mmCIF file of N, CA and C in Angstrom:
data_model
loop_
_atom_site.group_PDB
_atom_site.id
_atom_site.type_symbol
_atom_site.label_atom_id
_atom_site.label_comp_id
_atom_site.label_asym_id
_atom_site.label_seq_id
_atom_site.Cartn_x
_atom_site.Cartn_y
_atom_site.Cartn_z
ATOM 1 N N UNK A 5 90.886 121.409 43.477
ATOM 2 C CA UNK A 5 90.615 122.397 42.464
ATOM 3 C C UNK A 5 91.927 122.960 41.939
ATOM 4 N N UNK A 6 92.039 123.112 40.653
ATOM 5 C CA UNK A 6 93.304 123.510 40.043
ATOM 6 C C UNK A 6 93.779 124.888 40.506
ATOM 7 N N UNK A 7 92.866 125.819 40.780
ATOM 8 C CA UNK A 7 93.258 127.162 41.207
ATOM 9 C C UNK A 7 93.973 127.166 42.548
ATOM 10 N N UNK A 8 93.833 126.131 43.338
ATOM 11 C CA UNK A 8 94.490 126.059 44.639
ATOM 12 C C UNK A 8 95.902 125.512 44.543
ATOM 13 N N UNK A 9 96.306 125.063 43.378
ATOM 14 C CA UNK A 9 97.627 124.467 43.211
ATOM 15 C C UNK A 9 98.708 125.543 43.303
ATOM 16 N N UNK A 10 99.802 125.212 43.967
ATOM 17 C CA UNK A 10 100.957 126.103 44.059
ATOM 18 C C UNK A 10 101.968 125.706 42.994
ATOM 19 N N UNK A 11 102.571 126.681 42.356
ATOM 20 C CA UNK A 11 103.556 126.440 41.300
ATOM 21 C C UNK A 11 104.920 126.935 41.754
ATOM 22 N N UNK A 12 105.970 126.319 41.228
ATOM 23 C CA UNK A 12 107.330 126.778 41.499
ATOM 24 C C UNK A 12 107.732 127.817 40.463
ATOM 25 N N UNK A 13 108.809 128.521 40.737
ATOM 26 C CA UNK A 13 109.322 129.484 39.760
ATOM 27 C C UNK A 13 109.772 128.766 38.494
ATOM 28 N N UNK A 14 110.269 127.545 38.625
ATOM 29 C CA UNK A 14 110.663 126.759 37.452
ATOM 30 C C UNK A 14 109.464 126.471 36.548
ATOM 31 N N UNK A 15 108.360 126.071 37.150
ATOM 32 C CA UNK A 15 107.161 125.766 36.362
ATOM 33 C C UNK A 15 106.664 126.995 35.615
ATOM 34 N N UNK A 16 106.601 128.120 36.306
ATOM 35 C CA UNK A 16 106.140 129.360 35.673
ATOM 36 C C UNK A 16 107.107 129.761 34.558
ATOM 37 N N UNK A 17 108.398 129.656 34.824
ATOM 38 C CA UNK A 17 109.405 130.028 33.835
ATOM 39 C C UNK A 17 109.259 129.210 32.556
ATOM 40 N N UNK A 18 109.047 127.922 32.698
ATOM 41 C CA UNK A 18 108.888 127.064 31.522
ATOM 42 C C UNK A 18 107.640 127.428 30.725
ATOM 43 N N UNK A 19 106.574 127.776 31.411
ATOM 44 C CA UNK A 19 105.319 128.093 30.728
ATOM 45 C C UNK A 19 105.382 129.403 29.946
ATOM 46 N N UNK A 20 106.149 130.381 30.444
ATOM 47 C CA UNK A 20 106.208 131.674 29.748
ATOM 48 C C UNK A 20 107.508 131.878 28.977
ATOM 49 N N UNK A 21 108.428 130.922 29.056
ATOM 50 C CA UNK A 21 109.645 130.978 28.252
ATOM 51 C C UNK A 21 110.708 131.929 28.743
ATOM 52 N N UNK A 22 110.861 132.012 30.067
ATOM 53 C CA UNK A 22 111.914 132.842 30.665
ATOM 54 C C UNK A 22 112.688 132.000 31.669
ATOM 55 N N UNK A 23 113.677 132.590 32.326
ATOM 56 C CA UNK A 23 114.446 131.862 33.326
ATOM 57 C C UNK A 23 113.757 131.916 34.689
ATOM 58 N N UNK A 24 114.149 131.008 35.550
ATOM 59 C CA UNK A 24 113.654 130.975 36.932
ATOM 60 C C UNK A 24 113.995 132.276 37.649
ATOM 61 N N UNK A 25 115.170 132.821 37.368
ATOM 62 C CA UNK A 25 115.603 134.069 37.998
ATOM 63 C C UNK A 25 114.695 135.231 37.597
ATOM 64 N N UNK A 26 114.248 135.234 36.352
ATOM 65 C CA UNK A 26 113.330 136.279 35.897
ATOM 66 C C UNK A 26 112.017 136.201 36.660
ATOM 67 N N UNK A 27 111.496 134.994 36.838
ATOM 68 C CA UNK A 27 110.246 134.830 37.585
ATOM 69 C C UNK A 27 110.444 135.277 39.034
ATOM 70 N N UNK A 28 111.568 134.931 39.652
ATOM 71 C CA UNK A 28 111.842 135.363 41.023
ATOM 72 C C UNK A 28 111.897 136.892 41.100
ATOM 73 N N UNK A 29 112.485 137.528 40.103
ATOM 74 C CA UNK A 29 112.546 139.001 40.071
ATOM 75 C C UNK A 29 111.134 139.581 39.974
ATOM 76 N N UNK A 30 110.282 138.991 39.115
ATOM 77 C CA UNK A 30 108.897 139.451 39.009
ATOM 78 C C UNK A 30 108.189 139.331 40.355
ATOM 79 N N UNK A 31 108.469 138.244 41.086
ATOM 80 C CA UNK A 31 107.866 138.051 42.413
ATOM 81 C C UNK A 31 108.333 139.150 43.368
ATOM 82 N N UNK A 32 109.632 139.421 43.394
ATOM 83 C CA UNK A 32 110.176 140.472 44.265
ATOM 84 C C UNK A 32 109.598 141.834 43.921
ATOM 85 N N UNK A 33 109.389 142.089 42.636
ATOM 86 C CA UNK A 33 108.865 143.369 42.175
ATOM 87 C C UNK A 33 107.356 143.496 42.368
ATOM 88 N N UNK A 34 106.697 142.390 42.693
ATOM 89 C CA UNK A 34 105.252 142.413 42.875
ATOM 90 C C UNK A 34 104.467 142.294 41.579
ATOM 91 N N UNK A 35 105.141 141.984 40.487
ATOM 92 C CA UNK A 35 104.443 141.826 39.204
ATOM 93 C C UNK A 35 103.587 140.567 39.192
ATOM 94 N N UNK A 36 104.010 139.561 39.945
ATOM 95 C CA UNK A 36 103.229 138.335 40.084
ATOM 96 C C UNK A 36 103.120 138.029 41.578
ATOM 97 N N UNK A 37 101.901 137.802 42.038
ATOM 98 C CA UNK A 37 101.685 137.532 43.459
ATOM 99 C C UNK A 37 102.295 136.188 43.823
ATOM 100 N N UNK A 38 103.056 136.169 44.906
ATOM 101 C CA UNK A 38 103.739 134.935 45.309
ATOM 102 C C UNK A 38 103.944 134.927 46.815
ATOM 103 N N UNK A 39 104.154 133.742 47.332
ATOM 104 C CA UNK A 39 104.507 133.578 48.738
ATOM 105 C C UNK A 39 106.011 133.355 48.817
ATOM 106 N N UNK A 40 106.690 134.170 49.616
ATOM 107 C CA UNK A 40 108.135 134.027 49.810
ATOM 108 C C UNK A 40 108.377 133.088 50.984
ATOM 109 N N UNK A 41 109.263 132.124 50.771
ATOM 110 C CA UNK A 41 109.600 131.145 51.802
ATOM 111 C C UNK A 41 111.106 131.197 52.013
ATOM 112 N N UNK A 42 111.503 131.489 53.248
ATOM 113 C CA UNK A 42 112.933 131.524 53.550
ATOM 114 C C UNK A 42 113.467 130.103 53.637
ATOM 115 N N UNK A 43 114.570 129.875 52.931
ATOM 116 C CA UNK A 43 115.211 128.570 52.915
ATOM 117 C C UNK A 43 116.694 128.796 53.159
ATOM 118 N N UNK A 44 117.053 128.884 54.445
ATOM 119 C CA UNK A 44 118.431 129.237 54.777
ATOM 120 C C UNK A 44 118.684 130.674 54.348
ATOM 121 N N UNK A 45 119.788 130.913 53.642
ATOM 122 C CA UNK A 45 120.079 132.281 53.206
ATOM 123 C C UNK A 45 119.282 132.698 51.963
ATOM 124 N N UNK A 46 118.566 131.757 51.356
ATOM 125 C CA UNK A 46 117.825 132.032 50.123
ATOM 126 C C UNK A 46 116.338 132.240 50.405
ATOM 127 N N UNK A 47 115.691 132.851 49.455
ATOM 128 C CA UNK A 47 114.229 132.966 49.470
ATOM 129 C C UNK A 47 113.722 132.264 48.222
ATOM 130 N N UNK A 48 112.770 131.364 48.426
ATOM 131 C CA UNK A 48 112.144 130.714 47.276
ATOM 132 C C UNK A 48 110.698 131.187 47.211
ATOM 133 N N UNK A 49 110.117 131.124 46.032
ATOM 134 C CA UNK A 49 108.768 131.629 45.831
ATOM 135 C C UNK A 49 107.850 130.518 45.366
ATOM 136 N N UNK A 50 106.606 130.603 45.826
ATOM 137 C CA UNK A 50 105.547 129.721 45.363
ATOM 138 C C UNK A 50 104.420 130.613 44.867
ATOM 139 N N UNK A 51 103.883 130.251 43.714
ATOM 140 C CA UNK A 51 102.882 131.061 43.044
ATOM 141 C C UNK A 51 101.607 130.244 42.893
ATOM 142 N N UNK A 52 100.494 130.778 43.337
ATOM 143 C CA UNK A 52 99.215 130.095 43.133
ATOM 144 C C UNK A 52 98.888 130.086 41.647
ATOM 145 N N UNK A 53 98.269 129.020 41.196
ATOM 146 C CA UNK A 53 97.878 128.919 39.792
ATOM 147 C C UNK A 53 97.017 130.115 39.382
ATOM 148 N N UNK A 54 96.084 130.501 40.238
ATOM 149 C CA UNK A 54 95.204 131.632 39.915
ATOM 150 C C UNK A 54 95.994 132.933 39.782
ATOM 151 N N UNK A 55 97.044 133.117 40.577
ATOM 152 C CA UNK A 55 97.896 134.309 40.454
ATOM 153 C C UNK A 55 98.672 134.272 39.147
ATOM 154 N N UNK A 56 99.091 133.078 38.740
ATOM 155 C CA UNK A 56 99.774 132.929 37.461
ATOM 156 C C UNK A 56 98.847 133.315 36.307
ATOM 157 N N UNK A 57 97.604 132.855 36.354
ATOM 158 C CA UNK A 57 96.631 133.180 35.308
ATOM 159 C C UNK A 57 96.403 134.691 35.264
ATOM 160 N N UNK A 58 96.254 135.326 36.424
ATOM 161 C CA UNK A 58 96.091 136.785 36.470
ATOM 162 C C UNK A 58 97.292 137.490 35.854
ATOM 163 N N UNK A 59 98.485 137.016 36.189
ATOM 164 C CA UNK A 59 99.711 137.597 35.641
ATOM 165 C C UNK A 59 99.726 137.501 34.125
ATOM 166 N N UNK A 60 99.405 136.328 33.605
ATOM 167 C CA UNK A 60 99.404 136.129 32.151
ATOM 168 C C UNK A 60 98.402 137.075 31.493
ATOM 169 N N UNK A 61 97.240 137.189 32.078
ATOM 170 C CA UNK A 61 96.225 138.094 31.511
ATOM 171 C C UNK A 61 96.706 139.541 31.494
ATOM 172 N N UNK A 62 97.351 139.967 32.565
ATOM 173 C CA UNK A 62 97.813 141.362 32.665
ATOM 174 C C UNK A 62 99.027 141.653 31.811
ATOM 175 N N UNK A 63 100.078 140.837 31.926
ATOM 176 C CA UNK A 63 101.364 141.177 31.341
ATOM 177 C C UNK A 63 101.650 140.524 30.005
ATOM 178 N N UNK A 64 101.249 139.305 29.837
ATOM 179 C CA UNK A 64 101.561 138.596 28.607
ATOM 180 C C UNK A 64 100.528 138.930 27.532
ATOM 181 N N UNK A 65 99.271 138.757 27.864
ATOM 182 C CA UNK A 65 98.208 138.993 26.886
ATOM 183 C C UNK A 65 98.175 140.461 26.440
ATOM 184 N N UNK A 66 98.349 141.405 27.369
ATOM 185 C CA UNK A 66 98.311 142.823 27.027
ATOM 186 C C UNK A 66 99.474 143.248 26.132
ATOM 187 N N UNK A 67 100.558 142.479 26.161
ATOM 188 C CA UNK A 67 101.738 142.817 25.367
ATOM 189 C C UNK A 67 101.542 142.487 23.883
ATOM 190 N N UNK A 68 100.574 141.632 23.593
ATOM 191 C CA UNK A 68 100.342 141.210 22.193
ATOM 192 C C UNK A 68 99.650 142.288 21.400
#
């Protein structure tokens, strides 16, 4: 099922037209629900497709 798919910050960034760093900041701020995964000294984020859709509905669509 598509809603179970996990997305990278790169994928989300390309879809909304921002940088990967911006998406990571949104994840840290809690604006978009994500799972943080420690990778050495870095943290990478994975976003469920359904969380991405919720984010778009809240932040992108409401801005129009």
